Amino acid sequence: MLITEYLIIGEGDILSGMFINFCECELNTEKAIIHKTEFIDKDWFKSLRDTNPNFTFYREGNSVYFWNPISDDAVKNIGAEYIPVDISLFTHPKIFSRMLEDKIITIFRGVSKYNIFRNKYSNTWEIVGNENLFEDVGLEVFRAVNFNTYYSSNGEKTILGFCLSTKLKNHFKWGKQDFINNGIACADLAGKDNIIFANKAAIKRYIEARGLEKQYNTKISTENELEKEFQVIKKTMKWVSNKLVNTQLYKDVIVEQCELKYLPFDENMMQYSIIPRPKRYYLNDIEGVGGRYDEQLKKFHPYSSAIFRGKRINIFVLTPRIYEGTVSDLLKKLKNNLSDVFQLNQLNFELGLIEGVNLSDYEKAMYDRKFNNIDLALIVVSETHWSLPVEKSPYYFCKAKYIGQGIPTQVVQIEKIKSSNLEYIVRNLSLSIYAKLGGTPWGIEKTEHLKKEFIIGIGSTVNEQKKTVMGIANIFDFTGKYFVGECVPLSGFDDYADKLEELLYEQLKELIGEYSDEVRLIFHIFKSPSNRYELKALSNVINRLNGKEIKYAFVHVGYGHNFRLFNNDGKENVNKGFYINISENEALISFVDKSSVPLRITVDKRSNFIDVYHLAKQIYWFSHLSCRSYMPAKKSVSILYPSLMARMTEKLKKIDGWDYDALKTVGEKLWFI
């Protein structure tokens, strides 16, 4: 039987409310007796699992809990004392959650021809169907569902259930030799042996070479519509629920009922509201009123207009000679926009023509023009440059060398200049240029707090060796003011805690030294905080600050989760700012139109400031401070900026002669956006 057979549309057209893809499972009892022993070592744990395939083993710190869901068989080769232990859904929700997970996987495995595996870097399972949705000789598209169990607590009430989402999986039937035989270049595509990975670059190459763009894009667009996504999720959840009811999880623990619910839930579980958008403020703190944001900016003038009044701005434009006419037309539109909207009335563009399109041509033209009297360099490249290794990229070479002279850069692709969307491109280019010149286009609404707050953003990127590189951002205050500091890129975690401690101490001793009252430090982090790193660093900083009274919150912010939200069964978009408290310390916030995926925030329970709504509102409002576009970003700038900084510095350090300290010369500008 196929996944898609469970997913046939059969629901009525009655409009419903807000739906979260969580199915609550009610048990006949919330108590059980299992066994517990002390953890010895990893080899012992592996051997124990291998010799007892019918048992489930769950490690929590130095304790190992185990149970046999189908019989009373004795455990083999345990080599240690073990005791029975009473558990309840309230005291040990993770164990009941694991029991439910095992049962659901058993249900899926009972259906043949599924490819079932656990995702390596998350707590979700992926179940891939076998029906090809795209009939083609070389490319297949399959429907997959991801599921995980989840429990939510509110006071002494705990609910248990599962989440289920869906996505499409691409797979090439063709190998590298098939690509070559059919005249499709593949030397630069990712893969191994004869396999080509079906990533975005490879699929784009394939469908363009075979003239399948319209056919493929139409199919993918149809399959990814919110209403279709909702129907797939709800139908599959109902099928799983029907299979679960009256099944045994462990001995006398039985699933009595599974219920898919629209919000609101009962007993104050998963409460929701709308976080209002912050107001934007312009020159002289004038509040923007209605209309597009760029029109407001033009009408009320940028927040920092005063610092550019009477100032001459020189922008050096580096472009291949073959694009001279097209680029000149762009500069005319750009100059008008920067003058009309951003009040840069003394703006001068200087054209630097390049004789070719290779790195050596860019290098020669760049050095032919001395670096003095340049406020910003605009680099024109092509799409082909974008795919080059960093060491051979004109863009990264020019960016590194200009930053070394204290000059920020802005890149633009010639293909985008030639597109029909030029007006939109000019608006966003102007915005980025203004920010990189050190301008602040707008401020956001300020909420005066009883206590002084500072926000520390910690983001990351992944380098070519697939290692995590940390990016420690500048510190913000509660108004979004951006304090100039460091972005410390590290290859891995070896000295991360020490670097973080020094950065925090050096900046905070100045920022909070003047306050005698309590201060709050809010950490926005791309991962779960750790005692080895973030908590250790903060503890040492607090000690070094001589007993300064500090409240703190560690907030894990990200999209790496399995929750989905739908309004009226996917027929309408979820409102931006829609907020749902899914647990005592977790919430979801909708940031993006036409997407079912909300941002998830988790307040670490070791924090001593845990107001989830307050922190969620702060994160949502900070997304309105991004200068990459007029529209709010998908994340708070406190997470977005350090990730961009880390990614860019990882690239730049591959350029010969690059010096990380050069970033200090452009530190007060958003050079990385």
XYZ file of C-alpha atoms in Angstrom:
673
model
C 0.000 0.000 0.000
C 1.313 3.499 -0.828
C 1.536 6.576 1.366
C -0.511 8.478 -1.191
C -3.367 5.966 -0.842
C -3.888 7.280 2.686
C -3.728 10.844 1.478
C -6.565 11.045 -1.034
C -8.593 14.203 -0.532
C -11.873 13.355 1.079
C -12.611 16.216 3.424
C -15.462 18.623 3.024
C -15.069 22.301 2.213
C -16.196 23.559 5.614
C -13.820 26.262 6.771
C -12.080 25.549 10.055
C -9.934 27.501 12.453
C -6.235 27.293 13.249
C -4.799 23.791 13.062
C -1.504 22.571 14.527
C -0.187 19.218 13.331
C -0.213 17.708 16.811
C -2.372 14.686 17.578
C -3.025 14.150 21.278
C -3.022 10.530 22.458
C -4.889 9.731 25.683
C -3.793 6.664 27.659
C -5.843 4.459 29.946
C -3.241 5.044 32.648
C -0.464 7.538 33.214
C 1.619 5.177 35.368
C 3.853 2.157 34.749
C 6.632 0.083 36.316
C 9.836 -0.383 34.318
C 13.470 -1.098 35.227
C 16.446 1.126 35.881
C 20.209 0.613 36.166
C 23.347 2.731 36.241
C 25.125 3.585 32.981
C 28.587 1.978 32.721
C 30.083 3.012 29.383
C 29.261 3.259 25.676
C 30.553 -0.210 24.780
C 28.449 -1.766 27.535
C 25.388 0.179 26.386
C 25.843 -0.905 22.751
C 26.312 -4.551 23.735
C 23.232 -4.417 25.953
C 21.064 -3.156 23.087
C 22.529 -5.633 20.594
C 21.858 -8.663 22.814
C 18.332 -7.533 23.776
C 16.615 -6.508 20.514
C 13.126 -6.813 22.037
C 13.922 -4.303 24.778
C 13.932 -0.526 24.546
C 16.792 1.206 26.363
C 16.625 4.889 27.207
C 19.581 6.723 28.738
C 19.086 9.824 30.850
C 22.364 11.084 32.303
C 23.900 8.279 34.395
C 20.685 6.271 34.465
C 19.457 3.718 31.930
C 15.753 2.850 31.852
C 14.607 -0.229 29.970
C 11.455 -2.155 29.231
C 10.095 -4.861 26.943
C 6.898 -3.664 25.291
C 5.704 -7.133 24.206
C 6.720 -9.704 26.851
C 8.100 -10.335 30.330
C 11.408 -11.754 29.087
C 14.415 -11.227 31.338
C 17.132 -8.865 30.160
C 20.354 -10.609 29.069
C 24.012 -9.824 29.797
C 23.263 -6.666 31.743
C 26.222 -7.170 34.064
C 24.865 -4.725 36.641
C 22.188 -4.484 39.302
C 18.822 -3.170 38.230
C 15.658 -2.296 40.074
C 11.986 -1.740 39.245
C 10.983 1.903 39.207
C 7.572 3.603 39.223
C 7.128 6.195 36.498
C 4.301 8.517 35.486
C 3.556 10.680 32.486
C 4.180 13.733 34.667
C 7.523 12.584 36.140
C 8.920 10.719 33.086
C 7.200 12.074 29.954
C 10.229 11.233 27.753
C 9.818 7.517 28.488
C 6.108 7.490 27.617
C 6.989 9.505 24.518
C 9.527 6.834 23.513
C 6.928 4.084 24.010
C 4.574 5.917 21.670
C 7.350 6.496 19.119
C 8.232 2.782 19.033
C 4.584 1.854 18.461
C 4.134 4.309 15.571
C 7.302 3.083 13.854
C 6.001 -0.484 14.204
C 2.780 0.601 12.494
C 4.612 2.129 9.535
C 6.931 -0.860 9.240
C 3.877 -3.048 8.974
C 3.263 -1.551 5.539
C 5.618 -2.833 2.828
C 7.721 -0.763 0.445
C 8.333 2.178 2.749
C 11.816 3.556 3.183
C 11.942 4.340 6.908
C 14.875 5.928 8.689
C 15.669 8.248 11.582
C 17.054 11.647 10.596
C 20.642 11.863 11.803
C 20.570 15.450 13.054
C 17.051 15.656 14.464
C 14.605 13.674 16.555
C 12.289 12.953 13.604
C 11.659 9.842 11.555
C 11.257 10.013 7.786
C 8.917 7.680 5.909
C 9.262 7.865 2.131
C 6.545 6.497 -0.151
C 7.234 4.651 -3.394
C 4.931 6.427 -5.837
C 6.848 8.613 -8.310
C 4.996 11.927 -8.697
C 7.110 13.114 -11.644
C 7.209 10.799 -14.628
C 10.606 11.240 -16.247
C 13.423 8.960 -17.346
C 16.065 10.510 -15.111
C 14.371 12.252 -12.164
C 11.910 11.002 -9.556
C 9.884 12.874 -6.922
C 8.423 11.059 -3.917
C 6.109 12.126 -1.108
C 7.581 11.734 2.376
C 6.217 12.300 5.862
C 8.232 13.168 8.958
C 7.000 12.366 12.420
C 8.089 12.697 16.022
C 6.389 12.302 19.377
C 5.947 15.328 21.599
C 4.708 16.083 25.103
C 3.596 19.416 26.518
C 3.324 20.473 30.149
C 1.319 23.195 31.824
C 1.504 23.124 35.595
C 0.786 19.546 36.647
C -0.966 18.661 33.382
C 1.010 16.810 30.698
C -0.334 15.837 27.287
C 1.308 13.324 24.953
C 1.003 12.885 21.213
C 2.774 13.065 17.883
C 3.516 15.600 15.161
C 3.483 14.763 11.461
C 4.603 16.898 8.511
C 5.206 16.262 4.828
C 7.711 17.203 2.138
C 8.884 16.122 -1.320
C 12.051 14.099 -1.941
C 13.926 14.266 -5.259
C 16.073 11.418 -6.575
C 18.043 10.966 -9.788
C 17.569 7.653 -11.558
C 20.391 8.775 -13.819
C 23.970 8.470 -12.650
C 26.986 10.547 -13.674
C 27.557 8.535 -16.830
C 23.932 9.064 -17.909
C 24.402 12.820 -17.473
C 27.554 12.704 -19.574
C 25.954 10.524 -22.269
C 23.099 13.022 -22.569
C 25.374 16.067 -22.770
C 24.673 17.439 -19.281
C 27.744 18.813 -17.472
C 28.121 17.254 -14.035
C 31.784 17.565 -13.014
C 30.949 20.303 -10.493
C 27.820 18.637 -9.090
C 27.852 17.026 -5.646
C 27.711 13.238 -5.413
C 29.718 10.092 -4.829
C 30.778 7.211 -7.072
C 28.282 7.227 -9.967
C 25.566 8.962 -7.923
C 24.555 12.604 -8.318
C 22.805 14.149 -5.327
C 19.453 15.697 -6.236
C 20.126 19.113 -4.684
C 18.888 22.449 -6.045
C 21.906 23.054 -8.291
C 21.767 19.594 -9.865
C 17.999 19.674 -10.410
C 18.204 23.142 -11.981
C 20.948 21.934 -14.354
C 18.978 18.812 -15.257
C 15.566 20.348 -15.947
C 17.048 23.250 -17.916
C 19.142 20.933 -20.085
C 16.125 18.702 -20.796
C 13.602 21.530 -21.211
C 11.518 20.403 -18.234
C 11.451 23.652 -16.210
C 7.746 24.383 -16.667
C 6.632 20.795 -16.218
C 8.731 20.229 -13.086
C 8.062 23.617 -11.448
C 4.309 23.301 -12.017
C 4.243 19.853 -10.427
C 6.312 20.893 -7.414
C 4.268 24.068 -6.927
C 1.012 22.096 -6.996
C 2.265 19.448 -4.581
C 3.579 22.112 -2.163
C 0.399 24.187 -1.956
C -0.655 24.771 1.645
C -4.049 23.157 1.129
C -2.474 20.007 -0.339
C 0.093 19.918 2.464
C -2.694 20.144 5.030
C -4.697 17.356 3.365
C -1.675 15.047 3.301
C -0.895 15.694 6.967
C -4.437 15.363 8.267
C -5.211 12.228 6.265
C -2.008 10.496 7.363
C -2.502 11.525 10.994
C -6.007 10.057 10.925
C -4.673 6.791 9.508
C -1.988 6.576 12.229
C -4.555 7.472 14.896
C -6.962 4.742 13.797
C -4.132 2.207 13.948
C -3.033 3.419 17.406
C -6.357 3.331 19.248
C -6.711 0.288 21.524
C -3.084 -0.751 21.011
C -0.726 -1.575 23.852
C 2.366 0.572 24.376
C 3.651 -1.421 27.351
C 1.969 -4.083 29.491
C -1.235 -2.410 30.730
C -0.531 0.964 29.073
C -3.057 1.275 26.239
C -3.885 4.121 23.850
C -7.551 4.849 24.434
C -8.053 7.794 22.085
C -6.203 9.904 19.512
C -7.588 13.331 18.730
C -6.647 15.894 16.107
C -7.579 19.295 17.437
C -8.106 22.780 16.161
C -7.095 25.558 18.497
C -7.919 26.417 21.231
C -7.056 23.333 23.297
C -8.768 22.618 26.603
C -7.304 23.103 30.100
C -5.290 26.131 28.909
C -2.929 23.950 26.876
C -1.309 25.529 23.811
C -2.695 29.033 24.231
C -2.394 31.442 21.315
C -2.546 35.134 20.455
C -1.296 37.635 17.858
C 1.891 39.602 18.523
C 1.362 43.033 16.939
C 3.876 44.323 14.410
C 6.153 47.023 15.809
C 5.687 50.540 14.519
C 8.490 51.939 12.377
C 9.965 55.339 13.133
C 11.807 57.675 10.799
C 13.645 61.006 11.005
C 12.902 62.947 14.208
C 11.064 59.881 15.585
C 8.120 60.378 13.232
C 5.892 57.298 13.155
C 5.235 55.706 9.762
C 1.575 55.588 8.769
C 0.230 53.140 6.154
C 1.540 52.329 2.696
C 4.591 50.414 1.532
C 7.683 50.693 3.691
C 9.786 52.239 0.918
C 7.064 54.861 0.369
C 7.055 55.638 4.117
C 10.829 55.992 4.005
C 10.594 58.419 1.097
C 7.883 60.471 2.792
C 9.340 60.662 6.308
C 13.095 60.319 5.499
C 15.564 57.826 7.012
C 16.111 57.711 10.738
C 19.761 58.749 10.386
C 19.349 61.343 7.628
C 21.154 63.951 9.701
C 24.519 62.160 9.574
C 24.558 62.317 5.747
C 23.369 65.914 5.420
C 25.821 67.780 3.220
C 28.088 64.730 2.939
C 29.511 63.697 -0.451
C 29.347 59.933 -1.079
C 31.670 58.321 -3.634
C 30.747 54.870 -4.949
C 33.224 53.084 -7.195
C 31.559 50.666 -9.621
C 33.681 47.791 -10.906
C 32.137 46.175 -14.005
C 33.299 44.293 -17.100
C 33.330 46.568 -20.160
C 30.852 44.292 -21.957
C 28.170 45.330 -19.427
C 28.920 49.085 -19.531
C 25.633 50.248 -21.059
C 23.427 47.981 -18.940
C 25.237 48.973 -15.753
C 25.075 52.690 -16.624
C 21.285 52.402 -16.906
C 21.197 50.705 -13.495
C 23.293 53.465 -11.926
C 20.885 56.112 -13.165
C 17.972 54.368 -11.433
C 20.071 53.675 -8.350
C 21.158 57.299 -8.045
C 17.555 58.509 -8.309
C 16.396 56.040 -5.641
C 19.221 56.848 -3.220
C 18.474 60.544 -3.659
C 14.665 60.445 -3.552
C 14.236 57.844 -0.819
C 17.448 58.032 1.240
C 18.240 61.736 0.856
C 21.776 61.052 -0.445
C 21.836 64.145 -2.618
C 25.590 64.466 -3.070
C 26.196 61.074 -4.608
C 28.894 60.336 -7.169
C 29.281 57.082 -9.139
C 32.659 56.379 -10.701
C 32.746 53.635 -13.331
C 35.768 51.316 -13.374
C 35.749 49.240 -16.555
C 37.283 45.750 -16.617
C 38.651 44.401 -19.889
C 37.659 40.791 -19.208
C 35.625 38.676 -16.805
C 38.336 36.664 -15.034
C 39.709 37.191 -11.538
C 42.957 38.642 -12.908
C 40.944 41.230 -14.884
C 39.035 42.318 -11.759
C 42.264 42.430 -9.756
C 44.021 44.649 -12.311
C 41.107 47.099 -12.580
C 40.755 47.265 -8.805
C 44.416 48.113 -8.231
C 44.550 50.527 -11.180
C 42.177 52.731 -9.187
C 43.704 53.754 -5.855
C 41.643 53.004 -2.741
C 41.447 56.552 -1.462
C 38.208 58.545 -1.579
C 35.880 55.518 -1.950
C 32.970 55.140 0.466
C 31.614 51.918 -1.060
C 32.539 49.609 -3.945
C 29.783 48.142 -6.140
C 30.964 44.925 -7.830
C 29.148 43.613 -10.923
C 29.537 39.856 -11.457
C 27.685 37.126 -13.339
C 26.015 33.897 -12.233
C 29.045 31.942 -13.468
C 31.222 33.792 -10.935
C 28.874 32.715 -8.152
C 29.644 29.027 -8.669
C 33.429 29.474 -8.657
C 35.552 28.363 -5.681
C 36.171 31.242 -3.265
C 39.852 31.382 -4.214
C 38.917 32.075 -7.844
C 35.934 34.334 -7.198
C 36.205 37.994 -8.264
C 33.522 38.909 -5.742
C 35.224 37.453 -2.658
C 38.654 38.684 -3.786
C 37.405 42.247 -4.241
C 35.401 42.165 -1.021
C 38.421 40.989 0.993
C 40.771 43.592 -0.479
C 38.325 46.496 -0.150
C 37.470 45.602 3.470
C 41.202 45.555 4.135
C 41.109 49.242 3.195
C 38.025 49.949 5.320
C 35.678 50.026 2.301
C 32.377 48.057 2.378
C 31.197 46.384 -0.833
C 27.914 45.543 -2.525
C 27.609 42.854 -5.207
C 25.005 42.621 -7.978
C 24.624 39.998 -10.697
C 24.323 41.204 -14.281
C 21.533 38.679 -14.875
C 19.431 40.390 -12.189
C 20.106 43.813 -13.706
C 18.736 42.475 -17.009
C 15.633 40.984 -15.405
C 12.107 42.375 -15.589
C 12.191 42.808 -11.804
C 14.680 45.682 -11.896
C 12.570 48.142 -9.877
C 12.431 45.702 -6.945
C 16.176 45.030 -7.246
C 16.997 48.756 -7.232
C 14.930 49.297 -4.060
C 16.706 46.531 -2.148
C 20.136 47.488 -3.522
C 19.619 51.038 -2.312
C 18.597 49.815 1.126
C 21.686 47.586 1.448
C 23.996 50.341 0.233
C 22.560 52.803 2.752
C 23.086 50.326 5.619
C 26.625 49.516 4.488
C 27.433 53.221 4.398
C 26.542 53.263 8.099
C 22.980 54.536 7.788
C 19.946 53.501 9.850
C 16.863 53.543 7.598
C 14.287 53.181 10.385
C 13.915 52.441 14.074
C 11.230 50.275 15.630
C 8.806 50.817 18.448
C 10.471 50.831 21.840
C 8.990 49.130 24.875
C 10.437 50.690 27.995
C 11.332 47.932 30.459
C 11.577 48.179 34.206
C 14.975 46.495 33.958
C 17.744 47.219 31.434
C 18.046 44.481 28.806
C 20.855 43.484 26.457
C 20.478 40.872 23.747
C 23.392 38.685 22.658
C 23.004 36.806 19.377
C 24.964 33.636 18.637
C 24.648 32.185 15.141
C 26.634 29.736 13.058
C 27.530 28.495 9.619
C 28.992 25.235 8.251
C 32.348 25.268 6.486
C 33.479 23.103 3.586
C 34.628 20.406 6.012
C 31.046 20.244 7.347
C 32.203 21.625 10.695
C 30.132 24.136 12.626
C 31.645 27.613 12.724
C 30.359 29.879 15.465
C 29.561 33.510 14.847
C 29.309 35.659 17.958
C 27.436 38.789 17.048
C 27.456 42.262 18.389
C 25.259 42.979 21.373
C 21.927 44.784 21.008
C 19.958 46.710 23.557
C 16.191 46.308 23.910
C 15.540 49.039 21.312
C 17.543 47.190 18.678
C 20.533 49.506 18.935
C 23.504 47.653 17.487
C 26.653 47.816 19.610
C 29.840 47.462 17.608
C 31.832 44.437 18.699
C 33.342 41.246 17.371
C 32.323 38.338 15.232
C 34.575 35.522 16.371
C 34.642 32.682 13.835
C 35.869 29.418 15.311
C 36.542 26.103 13.599
C 34.571 23.926 15.971
C 34.035 24.287 19.695
C 37.534 23.894 21.141
C 37.970 27.458 22.388
C 34.400 28.650 21.944
C 33.615 28.957 25.680
C 36.769 30.978 26.387
C 36.224 33.275 23.393
C 32.604 33.831 24.354
C 33.559 34.640 27.938
C 36.140 37.218 26.897
C 33.810 38.840 24.373
C 30.970 39.099 26.888
C 33.166 40.413 29.635
C 34.908 43.068 27.542
C 31.658 44.430 26.132
C 29.407 44.052 29.157
C 31.750 45.600 31.696
C 31.382 48.863 29.745
C 27.695 48.556 28.852
C 26.297 47.581 32.258
C 28.918 49.152 34.508
C 26.844 52.307 34.914
C 23.733 50.437 36.124
C 23.389 49.745 39.821
C 20.049 47.999 39.396
C 19.381 44.524 38.026
C 20.293 43.906 34.363
C 18.874 41.264 32.034
C 20.975 39.388 29.484
C 18.964 37.625 26.802
C 20.854 35.109 24.655
C 19.377 34.264 21.236
C 21.136 31.050 20.174
C 20.931 28.864 17.057
C 21.288 25.691 19.184
C 20.437 24.403 22.640
C 22.723 26.011 25.256
C 25.272 23.849 27.052
C 26.867 23.758 30.497
C 30.219 23.318 28.726
C 29.913 26.480 26.664
C 27.315 29.245 27.063
C 26.345 28.614 30.712
C 29.974 28.219 31.736
C 30.971 31.433 29.953
C 28.141 33.453 31.508
C 28.811 32.091 35.006
C 32.445 33.172 34.752
C 31.459 36.610 33.434
C 29.006 37.189 36.308
C 31.746 36.282 38.789
C 34.182 38.673 37.098
C 31.609 41.476 37.243
C 31.880 41.420 41.036
C 28.412 40.287 41.962
C 26.457 42.498 39.558
C 22.797 41.493 39.833
C 22.031 39.791 36.509
C 18.947 37.946 35.295
C 19.417 35.896 32.142
C 17.567 33.812 29.568
C 18.966 31.389 27.008
C 16.605 31.146 24.045
C 17.085 28.519 21.340
C 15.722 29.963 18.079
C 15.289 28.008 14.857
C 13.250 26.340 12.133
C 14.638 22.828 12.705
C 11.437 21.267 14.039
C 8.408 19.332 12.846
C 5.537 21.670 13.800
C 3.241 23.112 11.121
C 0.394 25.637 11.330
C -2.586 25.956 8.974
C -5.390 28.496 8.806
C -8.761 27.271 7.512
C -7.284 23.942 6.393
C -4.584 25.657 4.354
C -7.021 27.798 2.395
C -5.739 30.997 4.016
C -2.323 32.177 5.216
C -1.428 32.147 8.885
C -1.181 35.727 10.111
C 2.326 37.041 10.705
C 2.916 37.326 14.421
C 0.609 34.398 15.230
C 1.932 33.111 18.551
C 1.176 29.784 20.220
C 2.532 28.640 23.579
C 3.072 24.917 22.922
C 4.586 24.264 26.364
C 5.609 26.075 29.538
C 8.910 27.099 27.973
C 8.277 26.808 24.213
C 6.403 28.807 21.611
C 5.858 29.044 17.854
C 5.667 32.328 15.923
C 4.582 32.722 12.310
C 7.054 34.914 10.390
C 6.410 34.122 6.711
C 3.379 34.422 4.429
C 2.430 31.338 2.404
C 4.365 29.012 4.675
C 3.170 26.523 7.252
C 6.521 26.508 9.085
C 6.685 28.796 12.145
C 9.804 29.821 14.039
C 10.241 27.837 17.247
C 11.676 29.379 20.402
C 12.649 27.340 23.450
C 13.592 29.048 26.705
C 16.166 26.887 28.474
C 14.882 25.798 31.881
C 18.197 26.763 33.508
C 17.370 30.405 32.791
C 16.263 32.609 35.678
C 14.164 34.827 33.391
C 11.548 32.712 31.586
C 8.740 34.967 30.310
C 8.128 33.182 26.984
C 5.752 35.767 25.504
C 8.086 38.649 26.365
C 10.996 36.853 24.676
C 8.933 35.809 21.655
C 7.760 39.386 21.116
C 11.353 40.592 21.335
C 12.484 38.070 18.698
C 9.586 38.929 16.382
C 10.198 42.669 16.655
C 13.915 42.240 16.016
C 13.105 40.642 12.650
C 11.842 44.081 11.567
C 15.339 45.535 11.956
C 16.916 43.630 9.055
C 18.277 45.855 6.277
C 18.487 43.104 3.653
C 14.953 43.897 2.521
C 12.106 46.256 3.380
C 10.104 43.284 4.587
C 10.855 41.668 7.961
C 13.362 38.809 7.947
C 12.471 35.199 8.713
C 14.570 35.434 11.884
C 15.571 37.988 14.476
C 18.626 39.978 13.372
C 20.258 38.784 16.596
C 20.444 35.309 15.013
C 20.583 36.329 11.349
C 23.495 38.766 11.616
C 26.002 36.488 13.412
C 25.252 33.678 10.970
C 25.904 35.983 8.015
C 29.081 37.278 9.658
C 30.398 33.780 10.300
C 29.577 32.634 6.754
C 31.273 35.615 5.160
C 34.416 35.501 7.304
C 34.784 31.782 6.534
C 34.829 32.695 2.839
C 37.144 35.676 3.152
C 39.829 33.887 5.115
C 40.513 31.754 2.017
C 41.732 34.818 0.151
C 45.525 35.245 0.212
C 46.536 38.151 2.410
C 43.188 38.335 4.180
C 43.460 39.615 7.724
C 40.528 39.118 10.090
C 41.447 42.286 11.986
C 40.549 44.228 8.832
C 36.883 43.857 9.787
C 37.429 46.317 12.632
C 37.743 49.076 10.036
C 34.158 48.538 8.901
C 32.794 47.381 12.238
C 30.217 50.128 12.569
C 28.619 49.207 9.228
C 26.516 46.208 8.245
C 29.197 45.065 5.774
C 28.023 41.428 5.837
C 24.416 41.839 4.683
